[in-house]
mmCIF file of C-alpha atoms in Angstrom:
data_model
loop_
_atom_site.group_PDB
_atom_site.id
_atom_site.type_symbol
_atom_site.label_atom_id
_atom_site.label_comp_id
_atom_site.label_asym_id
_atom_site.label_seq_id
_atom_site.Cartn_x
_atom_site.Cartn_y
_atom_site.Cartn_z
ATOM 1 C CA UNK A 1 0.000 0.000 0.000
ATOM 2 C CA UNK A 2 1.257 3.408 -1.045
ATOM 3 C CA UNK A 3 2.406 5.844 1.920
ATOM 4 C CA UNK A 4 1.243 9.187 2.154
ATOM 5 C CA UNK A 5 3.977 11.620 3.072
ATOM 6 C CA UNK A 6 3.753 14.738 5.347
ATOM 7 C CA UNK A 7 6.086 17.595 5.091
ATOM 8 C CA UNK A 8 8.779 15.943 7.917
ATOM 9 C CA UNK A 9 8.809 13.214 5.197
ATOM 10 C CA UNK A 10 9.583 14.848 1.976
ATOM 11 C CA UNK A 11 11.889 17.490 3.897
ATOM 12 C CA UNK A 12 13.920 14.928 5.138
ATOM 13 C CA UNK A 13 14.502 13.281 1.587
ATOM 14 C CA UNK A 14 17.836 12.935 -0.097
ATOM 15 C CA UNK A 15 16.225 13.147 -3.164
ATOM 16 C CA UNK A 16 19.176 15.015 -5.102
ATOM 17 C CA UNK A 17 21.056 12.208 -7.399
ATOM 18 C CA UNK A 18 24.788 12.574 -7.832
ATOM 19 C CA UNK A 19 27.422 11.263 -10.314
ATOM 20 C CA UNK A 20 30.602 11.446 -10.987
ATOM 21 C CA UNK A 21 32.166 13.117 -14.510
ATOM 22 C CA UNK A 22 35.050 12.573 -16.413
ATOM 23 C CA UNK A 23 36.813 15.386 -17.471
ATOM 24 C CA UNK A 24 39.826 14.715 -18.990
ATOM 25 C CA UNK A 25 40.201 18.354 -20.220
ATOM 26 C CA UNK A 26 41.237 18.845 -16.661
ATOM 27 C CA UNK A 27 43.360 15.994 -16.551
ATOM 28 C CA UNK A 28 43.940 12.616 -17.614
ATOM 29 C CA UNK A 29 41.860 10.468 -15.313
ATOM 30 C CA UNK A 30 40.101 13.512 -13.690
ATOM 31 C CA UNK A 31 36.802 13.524 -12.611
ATOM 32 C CA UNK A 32 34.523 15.216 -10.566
ATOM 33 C CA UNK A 33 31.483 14.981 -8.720
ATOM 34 C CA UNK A 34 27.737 16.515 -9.371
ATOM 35 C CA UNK A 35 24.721 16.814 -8.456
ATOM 36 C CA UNK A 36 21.138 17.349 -9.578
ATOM 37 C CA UNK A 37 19.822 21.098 -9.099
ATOM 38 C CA UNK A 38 17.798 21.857 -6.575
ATOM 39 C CA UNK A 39 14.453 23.759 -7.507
ATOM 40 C CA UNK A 40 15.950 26.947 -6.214
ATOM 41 C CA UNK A 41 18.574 26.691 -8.269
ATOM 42 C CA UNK A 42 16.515 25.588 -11.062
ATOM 43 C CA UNK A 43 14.418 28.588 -10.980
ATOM 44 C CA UNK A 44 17.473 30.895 -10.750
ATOM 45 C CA UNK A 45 19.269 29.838 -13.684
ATOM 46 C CA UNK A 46 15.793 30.074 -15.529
ATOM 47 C CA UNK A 47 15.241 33.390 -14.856
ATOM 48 C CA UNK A 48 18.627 34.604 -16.021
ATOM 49 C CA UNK A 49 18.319 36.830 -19.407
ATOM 50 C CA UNK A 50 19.314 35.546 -22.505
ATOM 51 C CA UNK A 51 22.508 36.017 -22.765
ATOM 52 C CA UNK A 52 23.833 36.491 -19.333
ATOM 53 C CA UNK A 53 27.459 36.972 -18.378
ATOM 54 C CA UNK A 54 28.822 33.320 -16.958
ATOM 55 C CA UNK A 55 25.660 31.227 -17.857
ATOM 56 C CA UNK A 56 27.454 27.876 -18.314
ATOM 57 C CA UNK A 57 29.395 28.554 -14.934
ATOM 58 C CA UNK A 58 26.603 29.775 -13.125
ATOM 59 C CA UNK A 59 24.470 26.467 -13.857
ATOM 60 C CA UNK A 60 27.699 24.004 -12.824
ATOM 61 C CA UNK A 61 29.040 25.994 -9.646
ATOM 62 C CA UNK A 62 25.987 24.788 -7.532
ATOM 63 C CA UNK A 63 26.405 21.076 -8.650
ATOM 64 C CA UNK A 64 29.997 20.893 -8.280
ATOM 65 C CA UNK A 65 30.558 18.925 -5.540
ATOM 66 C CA UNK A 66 33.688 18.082 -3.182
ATOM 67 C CA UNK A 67 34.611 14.104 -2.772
ATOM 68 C CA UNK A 68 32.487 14.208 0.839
ATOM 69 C CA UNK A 69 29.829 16.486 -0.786
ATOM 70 C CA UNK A 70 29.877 20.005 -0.072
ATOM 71 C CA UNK A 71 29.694 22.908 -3.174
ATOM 72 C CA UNK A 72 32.791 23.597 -4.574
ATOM 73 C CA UNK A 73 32.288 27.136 -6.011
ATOM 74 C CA UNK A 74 29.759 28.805 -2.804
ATOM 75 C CA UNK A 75 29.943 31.749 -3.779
ATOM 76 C CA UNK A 76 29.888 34.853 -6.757
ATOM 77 C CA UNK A 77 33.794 35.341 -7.143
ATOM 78 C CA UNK A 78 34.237 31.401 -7.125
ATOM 79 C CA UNK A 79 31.594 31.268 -9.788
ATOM 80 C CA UNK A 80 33.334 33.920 -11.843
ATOM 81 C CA UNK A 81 37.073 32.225 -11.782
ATOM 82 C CA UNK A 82 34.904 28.986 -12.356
ATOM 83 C CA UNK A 83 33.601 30.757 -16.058
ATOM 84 C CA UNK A 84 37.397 31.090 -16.915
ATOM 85 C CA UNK A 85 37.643 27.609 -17.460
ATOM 86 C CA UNK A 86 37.658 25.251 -20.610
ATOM 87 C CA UNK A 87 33.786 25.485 -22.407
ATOM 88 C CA UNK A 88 34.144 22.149 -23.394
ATOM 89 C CA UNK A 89 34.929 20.750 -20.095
ATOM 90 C CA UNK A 90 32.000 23.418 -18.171
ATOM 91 C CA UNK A 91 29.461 21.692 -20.424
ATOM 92 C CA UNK A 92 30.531 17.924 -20.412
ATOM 93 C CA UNK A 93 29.475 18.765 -16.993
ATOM 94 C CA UNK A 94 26.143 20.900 -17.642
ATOM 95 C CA UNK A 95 24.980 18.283 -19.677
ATOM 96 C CA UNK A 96 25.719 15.722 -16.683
ATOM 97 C CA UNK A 97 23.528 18.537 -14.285
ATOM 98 C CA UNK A 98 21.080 18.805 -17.115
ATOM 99 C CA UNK A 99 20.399 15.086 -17.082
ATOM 100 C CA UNK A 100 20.672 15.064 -13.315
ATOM 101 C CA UNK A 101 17.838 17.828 -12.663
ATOM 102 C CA UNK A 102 15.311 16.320 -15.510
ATOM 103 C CA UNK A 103 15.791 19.562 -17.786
ATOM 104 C CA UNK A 104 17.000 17.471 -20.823
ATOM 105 C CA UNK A 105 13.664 15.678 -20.555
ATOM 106 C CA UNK A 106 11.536 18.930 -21.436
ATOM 107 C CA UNK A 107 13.507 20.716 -23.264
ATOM 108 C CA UNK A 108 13.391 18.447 -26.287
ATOM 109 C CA UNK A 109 9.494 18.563 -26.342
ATOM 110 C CA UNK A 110 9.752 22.116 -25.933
ATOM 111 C CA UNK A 111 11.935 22.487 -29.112
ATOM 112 C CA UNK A 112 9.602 20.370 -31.021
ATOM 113 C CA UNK A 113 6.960 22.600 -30.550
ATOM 114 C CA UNK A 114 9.234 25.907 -30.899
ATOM 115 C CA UNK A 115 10.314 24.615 -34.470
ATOM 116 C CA UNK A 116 6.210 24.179 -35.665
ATOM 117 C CA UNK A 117 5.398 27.612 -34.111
ATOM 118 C CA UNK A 118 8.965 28.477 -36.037
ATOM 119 C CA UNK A 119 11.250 26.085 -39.166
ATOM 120 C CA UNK A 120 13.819 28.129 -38.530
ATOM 121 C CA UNK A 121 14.322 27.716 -34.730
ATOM 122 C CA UNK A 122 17.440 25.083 -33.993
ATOM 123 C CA UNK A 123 16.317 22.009 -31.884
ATOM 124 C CA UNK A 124 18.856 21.444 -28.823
ATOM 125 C CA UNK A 125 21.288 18.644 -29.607
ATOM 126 C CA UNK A 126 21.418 15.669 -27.106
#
């Protein structure tokens, strides 16, 4: 029988998956840790302008995670030395956080119906 949950329940979830990356434009056999976004931080990156200084940095610093789990990059100056790095290896890991929070899941439906409203739109590649 299912179990309905009260707020102590779904507070008290770990309900934020984690992975590790490879990254070997950081080094050879490096990798890293991440984590799925939280909805916070889901809602914050979403409300960024088009555009916006840092975007691909500002997505990855809150999922970056130590070995034992805390954020690597807490805070705005992190995040900006963070953007300085390679694109290539910044995304190899947004596309792990993508995956991680669900966005990759929408945003393909999303496209579709952006490119019948609009031919000339470009579809997200995945």
């Amino acid at each position: 029988m299912a179990k309905f949950l009260g707020p102590e329940d779904i507070l008290k979830c770990n309900d934020l998956p984690t992975e590790v990356v490879e990254v070997p434009e950081w080094g050879a056999d490096a990798v890293v840790k991440v984590r799925g976004l939280t909805g916070t931080e889901r809602d914050r990156i979403s409300n960024l302008p088009a555009g916006a200084d840092n975007f691909t940095a500002r997505v990855v610093a809150p999922a970056l995670l130590t070995e034992d789990g805390r954020q690597m990059f807490p805070d705005e100056d992190a995040v900006a030395k963070l953007g300085r790095k390679s694109f290539a290896a910044l995304d190899r890991v947004r596309q792990k956080v993508f995956r991680l929070s669900g966005l990759l899941s929408t945003a393909v439906p999303e496209a579709k119906e952006q490119l019948v409203a609009d031919p000339t739109a470009d579809l997200p590649s995945d």
